[in-house]
XYZ file of C-alpha atoms in Angstrom:
374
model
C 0.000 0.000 0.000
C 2.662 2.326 0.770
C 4.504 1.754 -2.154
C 1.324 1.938 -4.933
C 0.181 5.251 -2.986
C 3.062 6.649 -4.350
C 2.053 7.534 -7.993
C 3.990 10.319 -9.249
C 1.775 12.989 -10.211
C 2.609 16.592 -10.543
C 1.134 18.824 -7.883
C 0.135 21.741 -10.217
C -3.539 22.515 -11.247
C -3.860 23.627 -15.037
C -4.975 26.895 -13.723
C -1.221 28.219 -12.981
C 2.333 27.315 -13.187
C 4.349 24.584 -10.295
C 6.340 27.885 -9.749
C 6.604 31.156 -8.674
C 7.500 34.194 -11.526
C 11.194 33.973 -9.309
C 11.107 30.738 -9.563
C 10.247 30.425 -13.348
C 13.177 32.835 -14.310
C 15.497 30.256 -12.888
C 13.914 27.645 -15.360
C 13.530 29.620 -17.914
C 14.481 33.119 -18.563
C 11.991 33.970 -21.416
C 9.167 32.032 -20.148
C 5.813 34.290 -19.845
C 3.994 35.341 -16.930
C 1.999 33.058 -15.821
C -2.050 34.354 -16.007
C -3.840 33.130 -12.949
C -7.182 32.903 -12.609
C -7.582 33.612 -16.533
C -8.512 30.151 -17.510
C -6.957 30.538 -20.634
C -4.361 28.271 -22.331
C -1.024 29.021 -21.791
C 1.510 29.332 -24.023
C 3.935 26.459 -25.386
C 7.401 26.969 -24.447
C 8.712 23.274 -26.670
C 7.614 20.124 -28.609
C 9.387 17.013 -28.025
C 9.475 14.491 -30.769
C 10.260 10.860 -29.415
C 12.227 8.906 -31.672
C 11.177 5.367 -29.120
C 8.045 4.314 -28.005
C 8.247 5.517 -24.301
C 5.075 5.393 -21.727
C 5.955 7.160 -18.599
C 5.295 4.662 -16.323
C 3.185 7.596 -14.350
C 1.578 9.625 -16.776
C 3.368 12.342 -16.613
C 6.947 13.205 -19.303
C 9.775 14.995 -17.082
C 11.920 16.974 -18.274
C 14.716 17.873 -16.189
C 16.444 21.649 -16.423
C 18.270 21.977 -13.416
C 19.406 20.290 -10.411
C 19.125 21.787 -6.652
C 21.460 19.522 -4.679
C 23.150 22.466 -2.755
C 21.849 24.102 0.460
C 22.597 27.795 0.854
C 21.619 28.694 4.190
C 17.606 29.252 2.634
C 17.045 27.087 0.106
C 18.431 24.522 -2.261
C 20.438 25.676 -5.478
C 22.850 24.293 -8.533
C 25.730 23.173 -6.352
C 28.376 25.380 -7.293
C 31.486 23.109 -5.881
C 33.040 21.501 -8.821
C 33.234 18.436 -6.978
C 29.623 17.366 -6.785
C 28.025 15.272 -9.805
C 26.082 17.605 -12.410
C 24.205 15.118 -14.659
C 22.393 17.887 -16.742
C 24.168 20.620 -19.450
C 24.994 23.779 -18.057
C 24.055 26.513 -20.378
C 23.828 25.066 -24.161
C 26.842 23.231 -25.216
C 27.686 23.647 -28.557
C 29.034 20.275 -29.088
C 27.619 16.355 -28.246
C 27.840 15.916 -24.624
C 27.500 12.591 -22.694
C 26.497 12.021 -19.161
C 27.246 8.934 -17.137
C 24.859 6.012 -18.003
C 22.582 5.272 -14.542
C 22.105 2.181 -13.507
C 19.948 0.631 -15.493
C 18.898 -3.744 -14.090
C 16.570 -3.780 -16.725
C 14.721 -1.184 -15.172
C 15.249 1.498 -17.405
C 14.472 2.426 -21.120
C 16.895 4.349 -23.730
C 14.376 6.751 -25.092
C 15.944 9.358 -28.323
C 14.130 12.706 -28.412
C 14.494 15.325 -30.504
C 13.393 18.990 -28.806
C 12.626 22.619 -30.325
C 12.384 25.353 -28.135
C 9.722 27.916 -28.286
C 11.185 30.367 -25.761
C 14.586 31.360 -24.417
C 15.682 28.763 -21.988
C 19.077 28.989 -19.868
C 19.960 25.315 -20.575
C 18.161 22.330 -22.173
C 15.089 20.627 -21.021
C 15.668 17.045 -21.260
C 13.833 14.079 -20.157
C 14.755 12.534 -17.054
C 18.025 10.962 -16.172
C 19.718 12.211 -19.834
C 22.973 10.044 -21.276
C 23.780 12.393 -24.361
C 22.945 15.724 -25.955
C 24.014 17.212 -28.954
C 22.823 20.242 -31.049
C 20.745 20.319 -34.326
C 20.941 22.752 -36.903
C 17.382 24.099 -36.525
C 14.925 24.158 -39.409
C 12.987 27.019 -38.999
C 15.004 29.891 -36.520
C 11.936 32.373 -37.213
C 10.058 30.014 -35.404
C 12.205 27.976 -32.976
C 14.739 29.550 -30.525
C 17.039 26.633 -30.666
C 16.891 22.243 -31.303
C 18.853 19.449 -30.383
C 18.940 15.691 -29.691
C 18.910 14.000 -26.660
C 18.830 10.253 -25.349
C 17.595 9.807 -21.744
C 17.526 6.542 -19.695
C 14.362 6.914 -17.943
C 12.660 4.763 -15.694
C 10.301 1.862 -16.711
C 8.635 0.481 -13.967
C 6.146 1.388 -11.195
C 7.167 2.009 -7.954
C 6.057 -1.811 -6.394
C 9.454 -2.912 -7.359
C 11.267 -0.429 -5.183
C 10.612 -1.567 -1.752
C 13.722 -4.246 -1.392
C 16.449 -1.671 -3.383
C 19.015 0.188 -1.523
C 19.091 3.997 -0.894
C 22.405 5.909 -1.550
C 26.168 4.515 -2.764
C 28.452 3.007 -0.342
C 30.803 4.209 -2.848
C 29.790 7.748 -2.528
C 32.888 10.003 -0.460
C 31.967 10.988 2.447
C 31.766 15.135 1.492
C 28.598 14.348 -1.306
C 27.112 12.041 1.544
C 26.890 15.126 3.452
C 26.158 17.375 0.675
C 22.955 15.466 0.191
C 22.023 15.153 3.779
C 22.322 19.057 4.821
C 19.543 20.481 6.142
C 18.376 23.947 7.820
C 19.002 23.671 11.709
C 15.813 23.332 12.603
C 15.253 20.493 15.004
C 11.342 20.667 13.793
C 12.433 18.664 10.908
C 13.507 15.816 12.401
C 10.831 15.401 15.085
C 7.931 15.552 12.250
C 9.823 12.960 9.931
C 10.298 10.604 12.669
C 6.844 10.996 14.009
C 6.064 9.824 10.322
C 7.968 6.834 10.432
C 6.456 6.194 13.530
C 3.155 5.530 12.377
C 4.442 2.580 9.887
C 3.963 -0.962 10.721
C 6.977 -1.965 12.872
C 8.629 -4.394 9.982
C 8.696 -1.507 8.039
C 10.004 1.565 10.232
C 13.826 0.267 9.499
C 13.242 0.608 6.163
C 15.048 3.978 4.152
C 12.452 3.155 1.009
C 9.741 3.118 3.440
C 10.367 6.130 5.449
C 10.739 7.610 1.878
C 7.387 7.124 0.728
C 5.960 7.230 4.099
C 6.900 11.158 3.992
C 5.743 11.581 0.754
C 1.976 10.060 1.103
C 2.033 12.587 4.115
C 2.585 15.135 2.522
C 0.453 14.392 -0.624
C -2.448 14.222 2.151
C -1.787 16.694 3.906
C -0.965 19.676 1.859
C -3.246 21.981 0.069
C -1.753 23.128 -3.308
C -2.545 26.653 -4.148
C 0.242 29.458 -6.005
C -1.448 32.273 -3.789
C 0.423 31.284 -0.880
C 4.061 32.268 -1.239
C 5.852 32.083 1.973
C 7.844 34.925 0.426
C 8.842 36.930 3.491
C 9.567 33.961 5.536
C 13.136 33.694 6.674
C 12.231 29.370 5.976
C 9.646 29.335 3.435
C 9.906 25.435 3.870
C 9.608 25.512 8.069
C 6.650 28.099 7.384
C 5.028 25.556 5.159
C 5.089 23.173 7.212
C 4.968 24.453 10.613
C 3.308 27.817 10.339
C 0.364 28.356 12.657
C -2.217 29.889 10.368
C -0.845 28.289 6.792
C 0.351 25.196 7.923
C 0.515 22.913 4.323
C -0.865 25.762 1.951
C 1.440 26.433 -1.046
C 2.809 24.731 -4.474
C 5.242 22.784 -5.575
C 8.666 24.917 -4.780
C 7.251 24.275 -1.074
C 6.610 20.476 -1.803
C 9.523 19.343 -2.861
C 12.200 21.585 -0.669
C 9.498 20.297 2.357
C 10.206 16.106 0.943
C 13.753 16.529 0.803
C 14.478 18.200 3.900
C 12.126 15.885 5.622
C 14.356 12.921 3.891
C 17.670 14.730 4.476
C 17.087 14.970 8.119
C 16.643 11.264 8.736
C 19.726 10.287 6.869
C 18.350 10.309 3.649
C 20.375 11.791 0.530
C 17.893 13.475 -1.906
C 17.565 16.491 -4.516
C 15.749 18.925 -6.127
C 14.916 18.485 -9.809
C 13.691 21.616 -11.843
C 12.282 21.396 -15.286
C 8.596 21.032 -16.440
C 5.774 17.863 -15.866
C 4.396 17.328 -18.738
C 1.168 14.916 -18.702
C 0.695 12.350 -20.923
C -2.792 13.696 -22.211
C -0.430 16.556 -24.089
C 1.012 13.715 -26.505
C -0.014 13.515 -29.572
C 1.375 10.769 -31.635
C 5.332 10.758 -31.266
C 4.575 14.557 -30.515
C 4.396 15.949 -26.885
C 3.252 19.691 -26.357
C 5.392 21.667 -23.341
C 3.202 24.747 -21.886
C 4.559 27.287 -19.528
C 2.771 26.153 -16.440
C 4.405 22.933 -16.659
C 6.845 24.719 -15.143
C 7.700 22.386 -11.660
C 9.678 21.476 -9.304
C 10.174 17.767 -7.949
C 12.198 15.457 -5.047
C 14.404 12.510 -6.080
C 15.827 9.985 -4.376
C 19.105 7.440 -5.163
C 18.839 4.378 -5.509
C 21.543 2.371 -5.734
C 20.317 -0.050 -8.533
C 18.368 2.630 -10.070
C 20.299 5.830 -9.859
C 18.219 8.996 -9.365
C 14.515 8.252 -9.467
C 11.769 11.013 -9.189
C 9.434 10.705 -6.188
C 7.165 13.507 -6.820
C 4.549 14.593 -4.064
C 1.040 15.439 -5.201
C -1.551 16.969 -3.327
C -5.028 15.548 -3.063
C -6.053 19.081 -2.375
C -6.821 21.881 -4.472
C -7.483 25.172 -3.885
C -7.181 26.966 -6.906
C -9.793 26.958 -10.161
C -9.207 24.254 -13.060
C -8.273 25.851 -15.918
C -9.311 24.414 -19.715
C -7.498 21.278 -21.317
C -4.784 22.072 -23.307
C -5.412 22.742 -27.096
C -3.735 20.592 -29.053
C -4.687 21.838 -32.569
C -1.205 23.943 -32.818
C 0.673 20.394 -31.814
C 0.405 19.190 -35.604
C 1.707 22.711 -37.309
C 4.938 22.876 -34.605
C 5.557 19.098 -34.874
C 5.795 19.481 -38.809
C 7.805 22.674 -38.895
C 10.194 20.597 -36.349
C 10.273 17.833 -38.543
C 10.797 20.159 -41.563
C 14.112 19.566 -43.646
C 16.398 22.808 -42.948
C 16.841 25.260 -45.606
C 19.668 25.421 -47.488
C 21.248 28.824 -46.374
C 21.458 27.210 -42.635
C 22.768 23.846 -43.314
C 26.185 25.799 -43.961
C 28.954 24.614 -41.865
C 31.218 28.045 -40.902
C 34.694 27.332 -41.979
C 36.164 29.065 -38.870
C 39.706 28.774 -40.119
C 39.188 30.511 -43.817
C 37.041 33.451 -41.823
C 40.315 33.771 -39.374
C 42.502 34.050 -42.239
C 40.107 36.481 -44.080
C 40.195 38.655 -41.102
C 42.871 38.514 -39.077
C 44.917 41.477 -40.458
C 42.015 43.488 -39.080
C 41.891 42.354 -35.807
C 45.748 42.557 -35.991
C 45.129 46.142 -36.866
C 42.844 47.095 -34.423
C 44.724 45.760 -31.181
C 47.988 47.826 -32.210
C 45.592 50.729 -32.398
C 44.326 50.265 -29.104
C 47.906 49.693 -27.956
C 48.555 52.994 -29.120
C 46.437 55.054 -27.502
């Protein structure tokens, strides 16, 4: 029960974005403003074109941005120490780029995807647990921002075969065991994960994959998912989420998944932050899958040691803001054909770097012993 409680669904309504407007610029710098309340459609920020047959084993395509593994004294962030493992692009590299391979046991499926941006993006979106990415000359620049390829290793199976697998590396050192385990110094942490764990048959309370989806069920019953409810001026946001005395469990998905993994860290339990968007299945179409702005979201993951990094996303049963409409899917078929379009001749030019240096070096020449001069 506790393990097929655990479906991962996104905890964001239709009517507005996982995130906050701050929160989106660190996703995506050109994404629009989110309209709340305005029941319209929002925008499409990408289409996705899989090149497998891929079923997300929970309904829901996620495509991973960023990773928040680092604790800055408020919140999680990029980790900034070279040290740590960064298994997503920084920026857009201009050249293939491959990622270690996770785990895989057979529980894992290689799954090619070609993606054109709609909007300016700070780095790639790419589906979860990514193994190579390379850039495509794009077909139609008037219309897309950038494309490229990627091939992502993401998981195929529910979560019923988790409960016997392993949490964390014994071959981790011990400063990214730490890294993943830092927490605000709030004792309040603790004491409401372990009084969680307490309530879970006694077999089970010795079990990290337990405890795990013990705190997640909690909070996916507990909390009330609404983007009115900031937490903004908190000096926690997370402790006033979840300990506050008048919005106890009242806000979206930045509050979610910081609240999972410091609930997780606290006990011993390595975890992250992944940032990207949660797409749901229902916006696929074909081989075709339509990315709107408020996919925009924010999610916990957990390691597994057979597995690697697996999402464990926390979804509130409650709602308090208004449904917006379905997603449109009559612009899917123009994008996905102008994606799939053969690029015009005048960009499938290759720059001969080299000839253009020797065409204009003499000027550049000319123009440092002129600043020199003066």
């Amino acid at each position: 029960d506790i393990l097929n409680g655990g479906q991962a669904n996104k905890d964001k309504q239709s009517s507005g974005s996982g995130q906050s407007n701050e929160d989106e610029q660190n996703v995506n710098s050109g994404q629009q403003e989110k309209q709340e309340g305005s029941g319209g459609t929002p925008p499409p920020v990408a289409v996705v074109l899989l090149g497998d047959d891929y079923e997300p084993p929970n309904e829901t395509f996620y495509l991973r941005q960023e990773i928040q593994s680092q604790f800055n004294g408020l919140r999680l962030v990029a980790p900034t120490d070279p040290i740590i493992p960064y298994d997503a692009p920084r920026g857009f590299p201009n050249q293939e780029v491959q990622f270690p391979e996770p785990p895989d046991d057979g529980l894992r499926k290689s799954v090619m995807a070609d993606v054109a941006l709609l909007t300016q993006h700070t780095a790639p979106i790419l589906i979860e647990s990514p193994i190579l990415y390379t850039p495509t000359v794009n077909p139609r620049p008037g219309r897309f921002v950038r494309t490229y390829r990627s091939v992502s290793m993401p998981l195929n199976v529910g979560y019923e075969r988790f409960l016997d697998l392993s949490i964390g590396s014994p071959h981790w050192p011990t400063e990214y065991w730490e890294h993943l385990t830092q927490t605000p110094p709030d004792p309040r942490y603790t004491e409401l994960a372990q009084s969680i764990i307490a309530q879970l048959p006694l077999e089970y309370r010795d079990n990290l994959v337990a405890q795990a989806f013990a705190i997640k069920l909690f909070l996916d019953e507990q909390t009330q998912y609404t983007m009115k409810e900031r937490h903004e001026n908190a000096a926690d946001p997370t402790a006033e989420f979840l300990f506050g005395p008048h919005k106890q469990f009242i806000g979206y998905c930045v509050h979610t998944s910081h609240a999972a993994v410091y609930l997780w860290r606290s006990i011993g339990i390595p975890a992250r932050i992944g940032v990207g968007y949660a797409t749901p299945a229902e916006q696929q179409k074909g081989s075709a899958i339509l990315v709107l702005a408020n996919d925009a979201h924010s999610w916990p993951e957990l390691y597994f040691e057979e597995l690697g990094w697996v999402i464990l996303d926390v979804a509130p049963q409650t709602t308090l803001d208004e449904m917006g409409e379905p997603p449109d899917l009559a612009m899917l078929d123009a994008l996905e054909e102008l994606a799939r379009a053969e690029p015009d001749s005048q960009y499938r030019q290759t720059i001969d770097w080299r000839a253009l240096w020797q065409e204009y070096k003499i000027h550049v020449y000319a123009t440092i012993v002129g600043i020199l001069a003066l």
